[in-house]
């Protein structure tokens, strides 16, 4: 988990757990990435439906 956190967000898990501001920044980034992925899924689903 430590390596994934470090490579994905540039901070270690200990820092993430200890520093509230770091944690909030990581979680806001995760939320933004999640919303972006959901938009992409909807776009792709629309394309598939339009081609049926």
GROMACS .gro file of N, CA and C in nm:
model
  156
    1UNK      N    1   0.083  -0.119   0.000
    1UNK     CA    2   0.000   0.000   0.000
    1UNK      C    3   0.087   0.125   0.000
    2UNK      N    4   0.197   0.120   0.073
    2UNK     CA    5   0.288   0.235   0.082
    2UNK      C    6   0.341   0.275  -0.056
    3UNK      N    7   0.386   0.176  -0.134
    3UNK     CA    8   0.441   0.206  -0.267
    3UNK      C    9   0.334   0.264  -0.359
    4UNK      N   10   0.214   0.208  -0.353
    4UNK     CA   11   0.106   0.256  -0.438
    4UNK      C   12   0.069   0.399  -0.401
    5UNK      N   13   0.060   0.429  -0.272
    5UNK     CA   14   0.028   0.564  -0.227
    5UNK      C   15   0.135   0.661  -0.272
    6UNK      N   16   0.260   0.621  -0.257
    6UNK     CA   17   0.371   0.707  -0.295
    6UNK      C   18   0.374   0.732  -0.445
    7UNK      N   19   0.355   0.628  -0.525
    7UNK     CA   20   0.360   0.646  -0.671
    7UNK      C   21   0.236   0.718  -0.724
    8UNK      N   22   0.121   0.696  -0.663
    8UNK     CA   23  -0.002   0.759  -0.711
    8UNK      C   24  -0.017   0.903  -0.667
    9UNK      N   25   0.026   0.932  -0.545
    9UNK     CA   26  -0.003   1.063  -0.488
    9UNK      C   27   0.119   1.139  -0.440
   10UNK      N   28   0.236   1.078  -0.446
   10UNK     CA   29   0.359   1.147  -0.409
   10UNK      C   30   0.381   1.161  -0.260
   11UNK      N   31   0.303   1.091  -0.179
   11UNK     CA   32   0.321   1.093  -0.034
   11UNK      C   33   0.314   0.952   0.020
   12UNK      N   34   0.383   0.929   0.130
   12UNK     CA   35   0.377   0.799   0.194
   12UNK      C   36   0.252   0.786   0.279
   13UNK      N   37   0.220   0.663   0.313
   13UNK     CA   38   0.099   0.637   0.392
   13UNK      C   39   0.105   0.701   0.530
   14UNK      N   40   0.223   0.700   0.593
   14UNK     CA   41   0.236   0.763   0.725
   14UNK      C   42   0.205   0.911   0.718
   15UNK      N   43   0.259   0.979   0.617
   15UNK     CA   44   0.232   1.121   0.600
   15UNK      C   45   0.084   1.143   0.572
   16UNK      N   46   0.027   1.059   0.488
   16UNK     CA   47  -0.116   1.067   0.457
   16UNK      C   48  -0.201   1.058   0.584
   17UNK      N   49  -0.167   0.964   0.670
   17UNK     CA   50  -0.246   0.944   0.792
   17UNK      C   51  -0.222   1.054   0.895
   18UNK      N   52  -0.104   1.111   0.898
   18UNK     CA   53  -0.066   1.206   1.001
   18UNK      C   54  -0.108   1.350   0.966
   19UNK      N   55  -0.105   1.386   0.838
   19UNK     CA   56  -0.124   1.526   0.797
   19UNK      C   57  -0.261   1.544   0.731
   20UNK      N   58  -0.348   1.614   0.800
   20UNK     CA   59  -0.486   1.634   0.751
   20UNK      C   60  -0.489   1.702   0.615
   21UNK      N   61  -0.407   1.806   0.595
   21UNK     CA   62  -0.408   1.878   0.468
   21UNK      C   63  -0.365   1.787   0.353
   22UNK      N   64  -0.265   1.705   0.376
   22UNK     CA   65  -0.220   1.609   0.275
   22UNK      C   66  -0.333   1.512   0.243
   23UNK      N   67  -0.397   1.461   0.347
   23UNK     CA   68  -0.507   1.366   0.328
   23UNK      C   69  -0.621   1.428   0.248
   24UNK      N   70  -0.656   1.552   0.279
   24UNK     CA   71  -0.764   1.619   0.206
   24UNK      C   72  -0.726   1.640   0.059
   25UNK      N   73  -0.600   1.676   0.033
   25UNK     CA   74  -0.556   1.694  -0.105
   25UNK      C   75  -0.562   1.563  -0.183
   26UNK      N   76  -0.517   1.454  -0.120
   26UNK     CA   77  -0.521   1.323  -0.184
   26UNK      C   78  -0.666   1.284  -0.213
   27UNK      N   79  -0.754   1.303  -0.117
   27UNK     CA   80  -0.893   1.263  -0.135
   27UNK      C   81  -0.964   1.349  -0.240
   28UNK      N   82  -0.931   1.477  -0.247
   28UNK     CA   83  -0.989   1.562  -0.353
   28UNK      C   84  -0.941   1.517  -0.490
   29UNK      N   85  -0.813   1.479  -0.499
   29UNK     CA   86  -0.759   1.429  -0.626
   29UNK      C   87  -0.828   1.298  -0.664
   30UNK      N   88  -0.848   1.209  -0.567
   30UNK     CA   89  -0.916   1.083  -0.594
   30UNK      C   90  -1.059   1.107  -0.643
   31UNK      N   91  -1.128   1.199  -0.579
   31UNK     CA   92  -1.266   1.230  -0.619
   31UNK      C   93  -1.270   1.285  -0.762
   32UNK      N   94  -1.177   1.373  -0.794
   32UNK     CA   95  -1.171   1.430  -0.929
   32UNK      C   96  -1.144   1.320  -1.033
   33UNK      N   97  -1.050   1.230  -1.002
   33UNK     CA   98  -1.019   1.120  -1.094
   33UNK      C   99  -1.139   1.025  -1.108
   34UNK      N  100  -1.210   1.001  -0.999
   34UNK     CA  101  -1.327   0.914  -1.004
   34UNK      C  102  -1.435   0.975  -1.094
   35UNK      N  103  -1.463   1.103  -1.075
   35UNK     CA  104  -1.564   1.170  -1.158
   35UNK      C  105  -1.525   1.170  -1.305
   36UNK      N  106  -1.396   1.190  -1.331
   36UNK     CA  107  -1.347   1.187  -1.469
   36UNK      C  108  -1.368   1.049  -1.531
   37UNK      N  109  -1.342   0.944  -1.453
   37UNK     CA  110  -1.359   0.808  -1.504
   37UNK      C  111  -1.508   0.779  -1.529
   38UNK      N  112  -1.594   0.829  -1.442
   38UNK     CA  113  -1.738   0.808  -1.460
   38UNK      C  114  -1.788   0.879  -1.585
   39UNK      N  115  -1.738   1.000  -1.611
   39UNK     CA  116  -1.774   1.072  -1.733
   39UNK      C  117  -1.730   0.994  -1.856
   40UNK      N  118  -1.611   0.936  -1.851
   40UNK     CA  119  -1.560   0.858  -1.963
   40UNK      C  120  -1.646   0.734  -1.987
   41UNK      N  121  -1.687   0.668  -1.879
   41UNK     CA  122  -1.773   0.550  -1.891
   41UNK      C  123  -1.905   0.588  -1.957
   42UNK      N  124  -1.964   0.697  -1.913
   42UNK     CA  125  -2.091   0.741  -1.972
   42UNK      C  126  -2.075   0.774  -2.120
   43UNK      N  127  -1.964   0.841  -2.153
   43UNK     CA  128  -1.939   0.875  -2.293
   43UNK      C  129  -1.925   0.749  -2.378
   44UNK      N  130  -1.850   0.651  -2.329
   44UNK     CA  131  -1.831   0.527  -2.404
   44UNK      C  132  -1.959   0.448  -2.415
   45UNK      N  133  -2.037   0.445  -2.308
   45UNK     CA  134  -2.166   0.374  -2.314
   45UNK      C  135  -2.257   0.438  -2.418
   46UNK      N  136  -2.256   0.570  -2.425
   46UNK     CA  137  -2.337   0.640  -2.525
   46UNK      C  138  -2.295   0.605  -2.666
   47UNK      N  139  -2.166   0.595  -2.687
   47UNK     CA  140  -2.115   0.560  -2.821
   47UNK      C  141  -2.155   0.417  -2.859
   48UNK      N  142  -2.149   0.327  -2.762
   48UNK     CA  143  -2.185   0.189  -2.790
   48UNK      C  144  -2.335   0.179  -2.822
   49UNK      N  145  -2.417   0.245  -2.746
   49UNK     CA  146  -2.562   0.242  -2.769
   49UNK      C  147  -2.597   0.302  -2.904
   50UNK      N  148  -2.528   0.409  -2.943
   50UNK     CA  149  -2.556   0.475  -3.070
   50UNK      C  150  -2.514   0.389  -3.189
   51UNK      N  151  -2.427   0.294  -3.168
   51UNK     CA  152  -2.379   0.209  -3.279
   51UNK      C  153  -2.451   0.075  -3.286
   52UNK      N  154  -2.550   0.056  -3.203
   52UNK     CA  155  -2.624  -0.072  -3.208
   52UNK      C  156  -2.731  -0.070  -3.311
   0.00000   0.00000   0.00000
